[in-house]
mmCIF file of C-alpha atoms in Angstrom:
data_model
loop_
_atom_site.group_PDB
_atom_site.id
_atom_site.type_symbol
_atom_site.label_atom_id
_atom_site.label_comp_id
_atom_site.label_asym_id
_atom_site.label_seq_id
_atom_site.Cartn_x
_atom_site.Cartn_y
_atom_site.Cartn_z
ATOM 1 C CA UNK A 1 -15.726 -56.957 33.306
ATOM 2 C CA UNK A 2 -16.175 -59.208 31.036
ATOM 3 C CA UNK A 3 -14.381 -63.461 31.497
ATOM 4 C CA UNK A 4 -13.186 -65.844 29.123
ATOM 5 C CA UNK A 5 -16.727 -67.615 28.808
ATOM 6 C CA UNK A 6 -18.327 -64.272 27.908
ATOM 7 C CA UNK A 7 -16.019 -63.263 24.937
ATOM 8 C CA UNK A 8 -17.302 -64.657 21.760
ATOM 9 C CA UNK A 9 -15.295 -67.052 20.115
ATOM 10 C CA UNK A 10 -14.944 -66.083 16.179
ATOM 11 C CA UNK A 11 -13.709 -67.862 12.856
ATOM 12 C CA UNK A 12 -10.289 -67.324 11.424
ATOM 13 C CA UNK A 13 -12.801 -66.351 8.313
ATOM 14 C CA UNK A 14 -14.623 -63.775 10.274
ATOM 15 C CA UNK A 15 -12.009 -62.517 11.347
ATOM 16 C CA UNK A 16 -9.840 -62.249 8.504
ATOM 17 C CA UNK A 17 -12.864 -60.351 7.156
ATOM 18 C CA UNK A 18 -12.643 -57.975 9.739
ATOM 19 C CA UNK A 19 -9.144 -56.968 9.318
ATOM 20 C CA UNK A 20 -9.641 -56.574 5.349
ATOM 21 C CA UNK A 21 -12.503 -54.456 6.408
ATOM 22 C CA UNK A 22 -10.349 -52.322 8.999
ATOM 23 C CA UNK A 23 -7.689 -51.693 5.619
ATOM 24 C CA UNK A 24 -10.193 -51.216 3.480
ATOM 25 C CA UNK A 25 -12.000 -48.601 6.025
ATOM 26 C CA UNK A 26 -8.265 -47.094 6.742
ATOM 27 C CA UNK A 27 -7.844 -46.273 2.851
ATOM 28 C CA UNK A 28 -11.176 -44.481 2.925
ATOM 29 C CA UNK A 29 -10.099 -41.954 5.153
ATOM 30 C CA UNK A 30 -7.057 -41.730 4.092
ATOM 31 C CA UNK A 31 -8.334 -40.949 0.349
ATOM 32 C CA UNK A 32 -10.773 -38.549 2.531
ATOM 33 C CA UNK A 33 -7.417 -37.318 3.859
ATOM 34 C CA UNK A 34 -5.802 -36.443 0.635
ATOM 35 C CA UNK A 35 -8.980 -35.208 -1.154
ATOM 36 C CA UNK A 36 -9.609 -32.806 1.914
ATOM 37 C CA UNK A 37 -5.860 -31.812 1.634
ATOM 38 C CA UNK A 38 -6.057 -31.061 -1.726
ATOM 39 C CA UNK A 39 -8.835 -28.931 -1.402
ATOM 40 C CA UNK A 40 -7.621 -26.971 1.355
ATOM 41 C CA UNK A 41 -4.448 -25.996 -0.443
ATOM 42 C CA UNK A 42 -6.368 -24.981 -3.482
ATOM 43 C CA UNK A 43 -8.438 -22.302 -1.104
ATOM 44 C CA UNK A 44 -5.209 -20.850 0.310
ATOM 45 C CA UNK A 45 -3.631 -20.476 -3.081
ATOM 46 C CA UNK A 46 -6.682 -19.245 -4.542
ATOM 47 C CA UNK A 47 -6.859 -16.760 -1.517
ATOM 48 C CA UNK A 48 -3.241 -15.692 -1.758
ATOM 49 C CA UNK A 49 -3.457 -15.455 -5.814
ATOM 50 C CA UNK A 50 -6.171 -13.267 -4.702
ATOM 51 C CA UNK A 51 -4.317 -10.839 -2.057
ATOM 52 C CA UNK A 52 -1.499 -11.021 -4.151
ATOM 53 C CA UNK A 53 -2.293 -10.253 -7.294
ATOM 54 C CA UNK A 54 1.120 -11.757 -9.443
ATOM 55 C CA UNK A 55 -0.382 -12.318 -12.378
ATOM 56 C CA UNK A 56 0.622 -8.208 -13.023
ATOM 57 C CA UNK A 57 4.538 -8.918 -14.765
ATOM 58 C CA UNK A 58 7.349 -7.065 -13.450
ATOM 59 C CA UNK A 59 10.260 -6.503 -15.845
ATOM 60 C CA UNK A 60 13.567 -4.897 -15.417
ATOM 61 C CA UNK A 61 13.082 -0.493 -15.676
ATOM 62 C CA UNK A 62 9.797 -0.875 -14.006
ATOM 63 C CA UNK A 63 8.943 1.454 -11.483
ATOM 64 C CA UNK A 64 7.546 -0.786 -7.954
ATOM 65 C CA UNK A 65 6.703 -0.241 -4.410
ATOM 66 C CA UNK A 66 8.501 -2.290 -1.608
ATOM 67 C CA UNK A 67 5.959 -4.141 1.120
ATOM 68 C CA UNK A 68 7.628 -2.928 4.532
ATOM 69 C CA UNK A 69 6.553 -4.679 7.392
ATOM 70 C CA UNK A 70 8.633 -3.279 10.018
ATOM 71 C CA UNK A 71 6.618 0.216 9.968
ATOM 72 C CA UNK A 72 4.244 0.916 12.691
ATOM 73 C CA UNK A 73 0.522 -0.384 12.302
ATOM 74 C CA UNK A 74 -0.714 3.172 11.151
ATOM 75 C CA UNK A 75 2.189 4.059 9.019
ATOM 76 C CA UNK A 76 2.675 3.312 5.084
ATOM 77 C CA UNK A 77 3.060 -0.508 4.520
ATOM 78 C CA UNK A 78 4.976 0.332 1.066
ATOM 79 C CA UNK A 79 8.000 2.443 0.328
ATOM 80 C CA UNK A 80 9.367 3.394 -2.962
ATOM 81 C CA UNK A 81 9.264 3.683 -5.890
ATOM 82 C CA UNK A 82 12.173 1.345 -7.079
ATOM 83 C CA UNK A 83 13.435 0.437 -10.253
ATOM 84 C CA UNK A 84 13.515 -2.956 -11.202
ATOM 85 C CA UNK A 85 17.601 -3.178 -12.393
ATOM 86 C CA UNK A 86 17.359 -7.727 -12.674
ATOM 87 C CA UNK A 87 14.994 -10.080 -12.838
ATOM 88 C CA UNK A 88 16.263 -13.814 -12.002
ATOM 89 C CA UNK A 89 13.164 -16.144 -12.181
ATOM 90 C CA UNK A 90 11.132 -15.098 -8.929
ATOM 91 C CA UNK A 91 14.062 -12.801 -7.535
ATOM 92 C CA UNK A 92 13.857 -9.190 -8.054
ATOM 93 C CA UNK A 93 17.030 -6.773 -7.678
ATOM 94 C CA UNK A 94 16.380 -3.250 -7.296
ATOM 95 C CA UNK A 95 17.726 0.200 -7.124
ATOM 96 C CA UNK A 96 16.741 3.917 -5.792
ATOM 97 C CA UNK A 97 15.795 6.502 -8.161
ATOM 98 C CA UNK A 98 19.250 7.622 -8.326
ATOM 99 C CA UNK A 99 20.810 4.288 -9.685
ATOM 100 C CA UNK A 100 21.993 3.226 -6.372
ATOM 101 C CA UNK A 101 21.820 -0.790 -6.108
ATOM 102 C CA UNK A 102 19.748 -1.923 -3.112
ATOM 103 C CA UNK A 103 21.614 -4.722 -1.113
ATOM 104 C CA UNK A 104 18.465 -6.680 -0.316
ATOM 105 C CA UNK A 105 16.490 -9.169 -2.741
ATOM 106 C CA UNK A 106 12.769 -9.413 -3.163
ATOM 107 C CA UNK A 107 10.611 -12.003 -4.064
ATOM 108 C CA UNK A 108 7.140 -10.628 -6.074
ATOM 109 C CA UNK A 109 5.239 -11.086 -3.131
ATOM 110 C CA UNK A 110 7.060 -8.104 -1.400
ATOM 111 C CA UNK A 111 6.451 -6.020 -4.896
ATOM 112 C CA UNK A 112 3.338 -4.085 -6.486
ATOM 113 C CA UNK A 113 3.850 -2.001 -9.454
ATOM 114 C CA UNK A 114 3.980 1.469 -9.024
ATOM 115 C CA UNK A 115 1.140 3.804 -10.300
ATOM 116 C CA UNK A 116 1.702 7.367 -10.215
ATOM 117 C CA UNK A 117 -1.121 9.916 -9.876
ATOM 118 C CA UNK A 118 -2.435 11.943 -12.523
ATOM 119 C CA UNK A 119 -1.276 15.260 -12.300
ATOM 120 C CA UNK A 120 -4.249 17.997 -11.077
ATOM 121 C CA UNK A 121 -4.348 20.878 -13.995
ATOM 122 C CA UNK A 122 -6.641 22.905 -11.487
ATOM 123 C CA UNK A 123 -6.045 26.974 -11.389
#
């Protein structure tokens, strides 16, 4: 344990210099901080751009499939098709194939345009 005659006496210079030291040391990592931030929410956009590829426009009489989560693991994650029957900004209203108005709203996340498959002309 150290005593009173052991601790070293220092300068109000010294340490003044210390503490400027300790806030110049504390913005460091705090730029560190921000730069590290910034970084790591450029890899998760870039990584949900990627999974969800919205870059594909959806416009109103477009055919799309609904993401549906509550299925069971080995079931079909997406239902449809839809029509798209409004578009407001990033809200999507749709309705069945028959005309009938869905109550729910979707977000483009939740949507992927629908792609039907060629026809087989086999005999």
């Amino acid at each position: 344990m150290q005593t009173p005659s052991d601790i070293q006496q220092y300068t109000e210079d010294e340490l003044f210099k210390f503490r400027v030291g300790q806030f110049y040391f504390r913005k460091q990592q705090e730029d560190s901080a921000k730069e590290t931030q910034r970084r790591d929410r450029d890899h998760q956009k870039e990584v949900f751009d990627k999974r969800y590829d919205t870059n594909v426009p959806i416009k109103k009489g477009d055919l799309v499939l609904v993401y549906d989560a509550a299925t069971n693991k080995m079931g079909l994650n997406w239902s449809g098709p839809f029509v798209v029957r409004k578009v407001l900004s990033r809200i999507y209203y749709l309705s069945n194939l028959q005309g009938i108005p869905m109550k729910r709203q979707y977000t483009r996340e939740m949507l992927k345009p629908f792609v039907a498959a060629p026809l087989s002309t086999t005999k």
